[in-house]
Amino acid sequence: MAPPAPAGPLGIAIVGLGTIARAQHVPAIRADPAWHLCGVVDPAASLPGVPAYTSLADLFAAQPDCAAVALCTPPGVRLDLAREALAAGRHVLLEKPPAPSVTLAEALHRTADAAERTLFATWHSRFAPLVAPARQWLAGRRIDQVAITWREDVRVWHPGQAWLFEPGGMGVFDPGINALSIVTAILPEPLAMTRADFSIPQGRSAPIAVDLVMRHGAAPVTAQFDFREQGGEQWDIVVTTDAGLLELRRGGAELVTPEGQQSAPEAEYPAIYARFRELIGRGESDVDLAPLQLVADAFLQARAVGVPDYPY
Amino acid sequence: MAPPAPAGPLGIAIVGLGTIARAQHVPAIRADPAWHLCGVVDPAASLPGVPAYTSLADLFAAQPDCAAVALCTPPGVRLDLAREALAAGRHVLLEKPPAPSVTLAEALHRTADAAERTLFATWHSRFAPLVAPARQWLAGRRIDQVAITWREDVRVWHPGQAWLFEPGGMGVFDPGINALSIVTAILPEPLAMTRADFSIPQGRSAPIAVDLVMRHGAAPVTAQFDFREQGGEQWDIVVTTDAGLLELRRGGAELVTPEGQQSAPEAEYPAIYARFRELIGRGESDVDLAPLQLVADAFLQARAVGVPDYPY
């Protein structure tokens, strides 16, 4: 893999200056002395005081020292951008999901290895503050049952993002894969997808709600994802064990066990950028495709029913 | 893994005495002195002179020495049968596809490893006589392009098998996965699924025809699978290389290269049973999920259109 990076701040550019980039990536990079925000690549948006480019080629030509890019675009264009950045010798951080298919993500991982550059396929929800404590609490317990409930209003969280319901857009799996990224991180064994029921709005291609049945060893794991929740978000994982219930609530911001309750402020992206810097320093990649694999396996087995459209 | 099996013929039972079992599995087992056909498990069918059972439990109770089972049932019930056989300490041969999802197949593989028994997820088309020569010819060549055409009449090849078009039935991928099992065996690098267009008959859940675009490195790989061919079967793979065209035709029974043409009689299942015996002797499993992974990735990205039903 890549030789260790030089000490001092590494130059990184944001590609795709949308909501998630402005709200999370830019502040995390600016707050971390290990990084220097050296550019923004976007066809239409820019940040005051940061060099702006409309293509990766322009960025790389202007800044040979820009060592890394964070790809925050919609999923459809991410893969080509990642290939271009790796071919230009840059390290790449990917927003989730890492690619439109498992095999494309695996191919990108091989490309990064061949280029001796770091590829970091992030799952931001795994960096929620109480995910690691939940994993530690579950280690060594007998898992009897898991119930995942992930409900939010697509109108509130994804206004105008029609691509979500186009082919490959994954629909409610866009938030649901966050839940899958957490459960695959906190449970001791891999999950297997056994049944998937999809509700697909009239005239759209991707599900607005799904019910999943998985297995963790012989224990049942159910998941209910729904984009039509108008009563506030619910992002909860409840694990029944031989030592009682573990409840990981609010997407990993609150943890309840028989020993008590903890909550913590959101701090996913600072941890992600610390991890990216660490991976580069060690010449390693981090590409865990388990959450995407479960989604692919759900589509493979899907029993679909039509439901009324939910305009937004 | 399992200790080496004793010398002499091993007892094996056929589970699910349908068309493929009668036409292929039974003759292959009977022709191989390494095997002894010790039973048939089927709710309704039997073979003269072979002990018949209606459940795995009855078989195992009656014949503690029956060391292996070959699961030739429709896919829907195969997984539970495989778990039951492994739990009873038997080696398991699976017809394709090995499981309803990639993660379920991975879980079954872990179960076999934990039980120290052999699991052989077969892809019968890989044992077509000219697949190995095709792989050898392609090794070291530059692959520029691959075109797969897999067309047959579902009415001829799958009469009455309505489960093919139910959820999880995979539709035209039932034969198409044979093509994918061959290309993943003969090409030097892994494939990645980039686009899938599905034609789904009115009132059914699985595609009757698909057009796929994959990548082998940077080379395009296209596949056209169609169940509505009324002019005879076409099972062809054409690979464009720096040394000319390789054409693997008739599902692997005919090979054309610039050096000439070869053809060979079908002999898939004898080779499969020789391989199964070899795996058991070495205490190993063989579970390659690449073909199923590509199908899952196709469903994940599918752009579906409705087409008229094709009654059969």
XYZ file of C-alpha atoms in Angstrom:
624
model
C 0.000 0.000 0.000
C 0.897 3.666 0.077
C 3.954 4.873 1.926
C 3.213 6.739 5.154
C 2.000 10.272 4.511
C 4.189 13.188 5.543
C 3.527 14.822 8.890
C 1.549 18.062 9.040
C -1.846 18.921 7.584
C -2.884 17.060 4.450
C -4.707 18.917 1.693
C -8.228 17.640 1.018
C -10.925 18.863 -1.353
C -14.665 18.498 -0.986
C -16.413 17.232 -4.114
C -20.123 18.011 -4.211
C -20.976 20.915 -1.926
C -24.494 19.874 -0.931
C -26.303 19.723 2.379
C -24.227 16.970 3.955
C -20.959 18.563 2.861
C -21.849 21.989 4.288
C -23.362 20.653 7.483
C -20.845 17.944 8.318
C -17.774 17.536 6.139
C -16.607 21.159 5.961
C -16.853 21.820 9.715
C -15.178 18.498 10.555
C -12.259 19.169 8.219
C -11.836 22.755 9.433
C -11.829 21.687 13.076
C -9.111 19.067 12.556
C -5.486 20.295 12.449
C -4.516 17.147 10.553
C -6.405 18.459 7.513
C -6.315 21.527 5.283
C -9.402 22.242 3.155
C -7.672 23.058 -0.135
C -10.585 23.226 -2.550
C -14.209 22.678 -3.451
C -15.236 20.944 -6.664
C -18.816 21.650 -7.649
C -20.485 22.777 -10.859
C -22.381 25.585 -9.113
C -21.443 26.066 -5.458
C -18.403 27.385 -3.600
C -17.183 28.471 -0.166
C -15.750 31.909 0.617
C -11.960 31.805 0.797
C -11.649 28.273 -0.608
C -10.409 27.716 -4.180
C -13.295 26.559 -6.361
C -13.159 24.174 -9.331
C -15.741 22.674 -11.618
C -13.862 19.444 -12.282
C -11.426 17.106 -10.575
C -9.018 17.596 -13.481
C -8.902 21.354 -12.811
C -8.327 20.779 -9.097
C -5.507 18.296 -9.631
C -3.830 20.468 -12.277
C -3.928 23.529 -10.013
C -2.963 21.733 -6.807
C -0.503 18.874 -7.189
C -0.250 18.758 -3.371
C -3.947 18.117 -2.786
C -3.594 14.596 -1.382
C -7.187 13.556 -0.873
C -10.800 14.105 -1.907
C -14.051 13.607 -0.025
C -16.828 12.586 -2.417
C -20.106 14.030 -1.171
C -22.043 14.010 -4.452
C -25.204 11.995 -5.068
C -24.356 8.295 -5.524
C -24.829 8.166 -9.294
C -21.657 10.061 -10.213
C -19.519 9.025 -7.254
C -17.933 5.963 -8.788
C -16.461 7.696 -11.844
C -15.137 10.491 -9.637
C -13.511 7.965 -7.317
C -11.811 6.213 -10.229
C -10.555 9.543 -11.570
C -9.163 10.584 -8.201
C -7.429 7.247 -7.599
C -5.968 7.318 -11.109
C -4.561 10.747 -10.245
C -2.928 9.316 -7.133
C -5.302 10.796 -4.573
C -6.741 9.165 -1.461
C -10.533 8.924 -1.543
C -13.220 9.196 1.124
C -16.670 8.053 -0.033
C -19.984 9.066 1.463
C -22.377 6.132 1.776
C -23.306 4.038 -0.118
C -19.879 3.445 -1.676
C -21.081 2.255 -5.096
C -24.218 1.223 -7.000
C -23.402 -2.461 -6.505
C -21.296 -4.686 -4.282
C -19.152 -5.874 -7.187
C -18.500 -2.288 -8.324
C -17.375 -1.401 -4.811
C -15.103 -4.445 -4.755
C -13.635 -3.392 -8.113
C -13.001 0.112 -6.763
C -11.254 -1.387 -3.756
C -8.975 -3.369 -6.104
C -8.285 -0.151 -8.027
C -7.254 1.621 -4.818
C -4.995 -1.256 -3.819
C -3.350 -1.253 -7.249
C -2.838 2.529 -7.018
C -1.477 2.181 -3.485
C -3.899 4.777 -2.227
C -6.355 4.772 0.671
C -10.031 4.192 -0.066
C -12.339 4.841 2.876
C -15.929 3.757 2.314
C -17.572 5.553 5.205
C -20.736 4.582 7.074
C -21.252 7.728 9.092
C -23.769 6.216 11.498
C -21.125 3.789 12.720
C -19.337 6.813 14.190
C -22.292 7.858 16.314
C -20.970 8.216 19.849
C -22.697 5.251 21.490
C -22.157 2.678 18.746
C -18.777 1.586 20.089
C -20.082 1.240 23.676
C -23.030 -0.795 22.335
C -20.638 -3.126 20.506
C -18.575 -3.569 23.639
C -21.644 -4.298 25.756
C -22.893 -6.938 23.279
C -19.562 -8.714 22.920
C -19.844 -12.142 24.513
C -23.595 -11.902 25.159
C -26.051 -14.400 23.691
C -28.164 -12.550 21.110
C -31.779 -13.750 21.178
C -33.552 -11.205 19.026
C -33.014 -7.851 17.323
C -35.642 -5.316 16.259
C -34.738 -2.308 14.125
C -37.145 0.565 13.541
C -36.040 3.353 11.218
C -38.798 5.828 10.409
C -38.527 9.382 9.120
C -40.317 11.753 6.777
C -38.732 11.810 3.341
C -40.263 15.282 2.879
C -38.244 16.622 5.809
C -34.971 14.785 5.266
C -34.721 14.549 1.481
C -36.644 17.448 -0.057
C -36.447 17.380 -3.844
C -34.195 14.309 -4.029
C -36.217 12.501 -6.706
C -33.204 10.293 -7.547
C -33.922 8.371 -4.360
C -36.859 6.657 -6.070
C -35.262 6.141 -9.438
C -33.658 2.781 -10.318
C -30.547 2.312 -8.181
C -31.708 5.098 -5.843
C -32.544 2.563 -3.123
C -35.530 4.526 -1.745
C -35.939 4.098 1.994
C -32.713 2.109 2.111
C -30.926 5.457 1.888
C -31.572 5.994 5.611
C -32.149 2.291 6.259
C -28.603 1.396 5.257
C -27.487 3.565 8.176
C -29.310 1.179 10.490
C -27.753 -1.794 8.725
C -24.325 -0.204 9.074
C -24.857 0.059 12.832
C -26.203 -3.456 13.427
C -23.425 -5.006 11.360
C -20.967 -3.076 13.535
C -22.410 -3.874 16.955
C -23.494 -7.533 16.586
C -20.852 -10.220 17.086
C -21.729 -12.328 13.999
C -22.588 -11.519 10.366
C -26.224 -11.084 9.344
C -28.017 -13.005 6.616
C -31.036 -11.655 4.703
C -33.933 -14.109 4.597
C -36.995 -12.108 3.531
C -37.819 -8.645 2.221
C -41.237 -7.056 1.666
C -41.162 -3.814 -0.312
C -43.836 -1.106 -0.626
C -43.245 0.732 -3.898
C -45.186 3.921 -4.687
C -47.111 4.030 -7.949
C -44.877 5.257 -10.749
C -41.646 4.937 -8.809
C -38.899 2.306 -8.871
C -37.640 2.061 -5.304
C -39.396 1.210 -2.030
C -40.743 3.891 0.311
C -41.098 1.292 3.085
C -39.647 -2.156 3.674
C -39.983 -4.971 6.181
C -36.935 -7.190 6.456
C -36.256 -10.469 8.208
C -32.638 -11.415 8.802
C -30.792 -13.979 10.904
C -27.923 -13.542 13.342
C -26.914 -17.158 13.842
C -30.309 -18.665 14.635
C -31.692 -15.432 16.183
C -34.280 -13.424 14.234
C -33.466 -9.839 13.276
C -36.355 -7.747 11.987
C -36.147 -4.313 10.423
C -38.879 -1.871 9.541
C -37.854 1.130 7.442
C -40.470 3.732 6.539
C -40.150 7.095 4.814
C -43.738 8.159 5.592
C -43.372 8.964 9.293
C -44.957 12.294 10.141
C -44.653 12.073 13.908
C -40.931 12.710 14.226
C -37.984 10.452 13.563
C -37.534 7.052 15.120
C -34.077 5.505 14.693
C -33.983 2.652 17.189
C -32.281 -0.715 17.558
C -33.370 -3.038 20.366
C -31.334 -6.163 21.097
C -32.644 -8.875 23.410
C -29.803 -10.772 25.099
C -29.216 -13.207 27.915
C -28.252 -10.188 30.029
C -31.347 -8.133 29.252
C -32.217 -5.480 26.697
C -29.848 -3.152 24.915
C -31.570 -0.177 23.323
C -29.590 2.023 20.967
C -31.846 4.986 20.237
C -31.789 8.198 18.197
C -29.373 6.706 15.665
C -26.722 5.979 18.240
C -27.003 9.104 20.391
C -28.660 7.296 23.301
C -27.886 3.918 24.854
C -29.976 2.099 27.439
C -28.819 -1.103 29.136
C -29.763 -2.727 32.443
C -26.807 -0.813 33.907
C -28.290 2.559 32.993
C -28.742 5.186 30.325
C -26.168 7.268 28.441
C -26.572 9.978 25.852
C -23.983 11.946 23.918
C -23.922 14.815 21.436
C -23.536 13.950 17.747
C -19.888 13.768 16.640
C -19.816 11.402 13.666
C -17.807 13.361 11.132
C -14.876 14.477 13.304
C -14.317 10.793 14.077
C -14.589 9.909 10.382
C -11.889 12.405 9.417
C -9.634 11.244 12.238
C -10.066 7.692 10.973
C -9.328 8.733 7.361
C -6.077 10.393 8.418
C -5.132 7.295 10.418
C -5.816 4.992 7.446
C -3.672 7.134 5.155
C -0.888 7.164 7.708
C -0.950 3.371 7.885
C -1.271 2.909 4.131
C -4.572 1.038 4.507
C -8.079 1.093 3.093
C -11.378 0.483 4.893
C -14.086 -0.899 2.620
C -16.677 -2.914 4.527
C -19.512 -3.838 2.185
C -21.704 -5.764 4.635
C -24.468 -3.087 4.741
C -24.640 -2.816 0.934
C -24.599 -6.609 0.621
C -27.694 -6.853 2.813
C -29.488 -4.285 0.645
C -28.578 -6.183 -2.530
C -29.821 -9.403 -0.940
C -33.067 -7.649 0.001
C -33.642 -6.537 -3.594
C -32.816 -10.067 -4.797
C -35.572 -11.563 -2.637
C -38.032 -8.666 -2.641
C -41.767 -9.301 -2.544
C -43.097 -6.006 -3.843
C -46.536 -4.476 -3.481
C -47.720 -1.192 -4.936
C -48.763 1.606 -2.580
C -50.092 5.114 -3.215
C -47.484 7.689 -4.128
C -46.283 9.978 -1.325
C -45.582 13.252 -3.121
C -42.807 15.347 -1.699
C -12.366 -29.345 8.786
C -13.585 -32.914 8.572
C -11.155 -35.793 8.912
C -10.434 -37.656 5.655
C -13.280 -39.972 4.676
C -12.683 -43.719 4.755
C -11.738 -45.433 1.508
C -14.395 -47.270 -0.466
C -17.757 -46.068 -1.738
C -19.484 -43.377 0.287
C -23.223 -43.521 0.812
C -25.127 -40.603 -0.697
C -28.848 -39.872 -0.897
C -30.679 -37.834 -3.523
C -33.107 -35.310 -2.057
C -35.760 -34.148 -4.524
C -36.207 -36.667 -7.328
C -37.164 -34.270 -10.129
C -36.051 -33.901 -13.718
C -32.468 -32.864 -13.006
C -31.995 -35.609 -10.415
C -33.269 -38.371 -12.716
C -31.479 -37.128 -15.804
C -28.125 -36.189 -14.277
C -27.491 -36.894 -10.597
C -28.662 -40.523 -10.420
C -26.720 -41.717 -13.511
C -23.578 -39.836 -12.413
C -23.665 -41.371 -8.932
C -24.367 -44.878 -10.256
C -21.511 -44.668 -12.754
C -18.951 -43.639 -10.118
C -17.469 -46.427 -7.942
C -16.582 -43.830 -5.293
C -20.294 -43.439 -4.501
C -23.152 -45.659 -3.396
C -26.694 -44.377 -3.918
C -28.160 -45.269 -0.552
C -31.522 -43.521 -0.652
C -34.002 -41.137 -2.206
C -35.836 -38.527 -0.147
C -38.954 -37.232 -1.850
C -42.548 -36.757 -0.744
C -43.908 -38.564 -3.793
C -41.256 -40.144 -6.021
C -38.888 -43.105 -5.688
C -36.487 -45.305 -7.669
C -36.794 -49.093 -7.994
C -34.354 -50.839 -5.688
C -33.362 -47.721 -3.752
C -34.642 -47.145 -0.199
C -37.198 -44.339 -0.194
C -37.871 -41.787 2.546
C -40.156 -38.820 2.880
C -37.890 -36.824 5.190
C -34.219 -36.339 5.953
C -34.888 -37.356 9.547
C -36.209 -40.757 8.397
C -33.210 -41.262 6.132
C -30.667 -40.402 8.811
C -32.409 -42.555 11.422
C -32.494 -45.556 9.086
C -28.987 -45.128 7.676
C -26.391 -43.782 10.099
C -23.736 -44.549 7.467
C -25.257 -42.328 4.789
C -22.439 -39.764 4.653
C -23.757 -37.229 2.160
C -26.831 -35.778 0.506
C -27.329 -34.128 -2.883
C -30.026 -31.470 -2.692
C -31.883 -31.346 -6.009
C -35.129 -29.761 -4.805
C -36.461 -26.392 -5.984
C -34.456 -23.548 -4.381
C -37.089 -22.489 -1.858
C -36.687 -25.465 0.480
C -33.013 -26.195 -0.154
C -31.572 -24.050 2.610
C -33.499 -25.644 5.485
C -32.646 -29.095 4.157
C -28.968 -28.168 3.964
C -28.979 -26.923 7.555
C -30.701 -30.105 8.714
C -28.200 -32.340 6.903
C -25.174 -30.431 8.223
C -26.596 -30.526 11.747
C -26.848 -34.311 11.347
C -23.178 -34.472 10.371
C -23.663 -35.078 6.639
C -21.732 -33.602 3.731
C -23.936 -31.541 1.392
C -23.958 -30.999 -2.347
C -26.203 -28.144 -3.479
C -27.711 -27.680 -6.904
C -27.526 -24.080 -8.121
C -28.284 -21.481 -6.908
C -26.963 -22.338 -3.439
C -29.294 -20.058 -1.452
C -31.895 -17.304 -1.851
C -29.308 -14.641 -0.980
C -25.554 -14.193 -0.837
C -25.576 -13.648 2.916
C -27.645 -16.801 3.486
C -25.141 -18.788 1.429
C -22.291 -17.288 3.446
C -24.067 -18.259 6.664
C -24.530 -21.816 5.394
C -20.819 -21.963 4.583
C -20.016 -20.925 8.162
C -22.397 -23.624 9.412
C -20.574 -26.264 7.343
C -17.198 -25.085 8.623
C -18.422 -25.215 12.223
C -19.800 -28.732 11.633
C -16.526 -29.776 9.960
C -18.428 -31.092 6.965
C -18.012 -30.451 3.246
C -20.399 -28.034 1.541
C -20.191 -28.048 -2.250
C -22.182 -25.280 -3.931
C -22.180 -26.589 -7.472
C -22.404 -24.601 -10.688
C -22.944 -27.428 -13.131
C -22.164 -25.381 -16.245
C -18.621 -24.833 -14.982
C -18.072 -28.559 -15.504
C -18.992 -28.444 -19.188
C -16.098 -30.084 -21.041
C -14.642 -27.040 -22.784
C -14.845 -24.567 -19.901
C -11.433 -25.531 -18.532
C -9.748 -25.300 -21.970
C -11.375 -21.877 -22.457
C -10.003 -20.675 -19.106
C -6.547 -21.914 -20.024
C -6.666 -20.216 -23.438
C -7.739 -16.881 -21.889
C -5.113 -16.898 -19.143
C -2.600 -14.160 -19.836
C -4.550 -12.655 -22.766
C -5.757 -9.058 -22.776
C -9.555 -9.116 -22.557
C -11.088 -6.354 -24.696
C -14.761 -7.254 -24.746
C -17.145 -10.037 -23.779
C -20.623 -10.730 -25.174
C -22.903 -13.320 -23.582
C -26.103 -14.505 -25.253
C -28.275 -16.959 -23.362
C -31.648 -17.581 -24.993
C -34.029 -20.494 -24.557
C -37.739 -21.196 -24.406
C -39.017 -21.343 -20.854
C -41.906 -23.472 -22.170
C -39.477 -26.155 -23.310
C -36.988 -26.063 -20.448
C -39.149 -25.238 -17.429
C -42.683 -26.488 -18.085
C -44.966 -25.799 -15.140
C -42.260 -24.230 -12.957
C -44.287 -21.185 -11.929
C -41.979 -20.582 -8.939
C -39.436 -19.212 -11.410
C -41.448 -16.006 -11.682
C -42.411 -15.685 -8.060
C -40.384 -13.430 -5.732
C -36.952 -14.944 -5.241
C -37.459 -17.227 -8.251
C -35.016 -15.153 -10.319
C -36.854 -15.677 -13.639
C -34.481 -15.836 -16.591
C -31.520 -15.724 -14.224
C -32.214 -19.409 -13.553
C -30.481 -20.283 -16.843
C -28.613 -16.971 -16.981
C -26.712 -17.716 -13.786
C -25.223 -20.677 -15.652
C -23.675 -18.207 -18.091
C -22.450 -16.083 -15.196
C -20.943 -19.167 -13.563
C -18.980 -19.863 -16.750
C -17.699 -16.330 -17.372
C -16.618 -15.937 -13.759
C -14.688 -19.200 -14.160
C -12.966 -18.478 -17.480
C -12.091 -14.767 -17.195
C -8.903 -13.844 -15.350
C -10.389 -11.016 -13.210
C -13.618 -10.590 -11.214
C -16.654 -8.999 -12.880
C -18.551 -5.964 -11.636
C -22.231 -5.284 -12.404
C -22.841 -1.767 -13.712
C -26.313 -1.788 -15.266
C -29.313 -4.094 -15.492
C -32.477 -3.690 -17.576
C -35.271 -6.108 -16.704
C -38.368 -7.070 -18.702
C -40.998 -8.279 -16.256
C -44.199 -9.920 -17.520
C -47.488 -8.446 -16.353
C -48.551 -10.018 -13.082
C -45.225 -11.694 -12.385
C -42.356 -10.762 -10.071
C -39.193 -11.854 -11.873
C -37.735 -10.918 -15.260
C -38.333 -13.003 -18.373
C -35.509 -11.167 -20.162
C -32.593 -9.037 -18.987
C -29.841 -6.970 -20.534
C -26.767 -6.595 -18.344
C -23.662 -4.460 -18.570
C -20.659 -5.513 -16.517
C -16.976 -4.633 -16.397
C -13.911 -6.863 -16.458
C -11.241 -4.370 -15.478
C -12.049 -1.591 -17.967
C -13.422 -3.982 -20.610
C -17.190 -4.081 -21.217
C -19.047 -7.330 -20.679
C -22.612 -7.476 -21.985
C -25.142 -10.198 -21.357
C -28.526 -10.798 -22.919
C -30.698 -13.438 -21.287
C -34.110 -14.225 -22.804
C -36.644 -16.923 -21.956
C -38.796 -16.244 -25.044
C -36.593 -17.829 -27.727
C -38.613 -20.076 -29.996
C -35.908 -20.788 -32.565
C -33.785 -23.179 -30.532
C -31.377 -22.533 -27.705
C -28.456 -20.141 -27.916
C -25.918 -20.424 -25.084
C -22.878 -18.529 -26.326
C -20.006 -16.531 -24.857
C -17.740 -14.581 -27.199
C -14.534 -13.035 -25.810
C -12.526 -10.527 -27.851
C -8.829 -10.620 -26.923
C -5.482 -9.368 -28.169
C -5.024 -12.825 -29.696
C -8.356 -12.931 -31.491
C -11.803 -14.282 -30.681
C -12.648 -17.067 -28.291
C -16.144 -18.466 -28.787
C -17.529 -20.837 -26.197
C -20.781 -22.143 -27.677
C -23.611 -24.507 -26.736
C -23.095 -23.910 -23.026
C -19.485 -25.064 -23.095
C -19.785 -28.034 -25.463
C -18.028 -26.257 -28.343
C -14.939 -24.048 -28.341
C -13.663 -21.979 -31.257
C -10.340 -20.130 -31.143
C -7.986 -18.945 -33.895
C -6.228 -22.282 -33.483
C -9.324 -24.271 -34.401
C -12.583 -25.772 -33.205
C -13.252 -28.430 -30.567
C -16.451 -30.032 -29.417
C -17.111 -32.612 -26.721
C -20.055 -34.595 -25.393
C -21.758 -33.327 -22.232
C -20.225 -34.702 -19.027
C -20.928 -32.151 -16.326
C -22.295 -34.292 -13.518
C -19.692 -37.083 -13.475
C -17.078 -34.347 -12.982
C -19.179 -32.759 -10.245
C -19.399 -35.998 -8.278
C -15.676 -36.650 -8.701
C -15.041 -33.166 -7.331
C -17.415 -33.694 -4.382
C -15.591 -36.902 -3.418
C -12.248 -35.100 -3.696
C -13.458 -32.231 -1.482
C -14.689 -34.640 1.183
C -11.395 -36.523 1.081
C -9.490 -33.288 1.638
C -11.872 -32.006 4.298
C -12.686 -28.882 2.271
C -15.722 -26.949 1.053
C -16.230 -25.180 -2.278
C -18.639 -22.248 -2.057
C -17.990 -19.650 -4.750
C -20.736 -17.039 -4.657
C -19.560 -14.807 -7.515
C -22.420 -15.790 -9.882
C -25.096 -15.202 -7.224
C -23.442 -11.916 -6.224
C -23.768 -10.639 -9.789
C -27.464 -11.538 -9.829
C -28.038 -9.747 -6.532
C -26.215 -6.697 -7.885
C -28.393 -6.809 -11.005
C -31.573 -6.781 -8.912
C -30.143 -3.936 -6.815
C -29.693 -1.740 -9.887
C -32.561 -3.033 -12.026
C -34.420 -0.706 -14.355
C -37.635 -2.611 -14.877
C -40.193 -2.324 -17.659
C -43.414 -4.296 -17.978
C -43.873 -6.620 -20.935
C -46.774 -8.854 -21.973
C -47.032 -12.131 -20.135
C -45.634 -15.215 -21.894
C -47.949 -17.991 -20.730
C -46.394 -21.410 -20.389
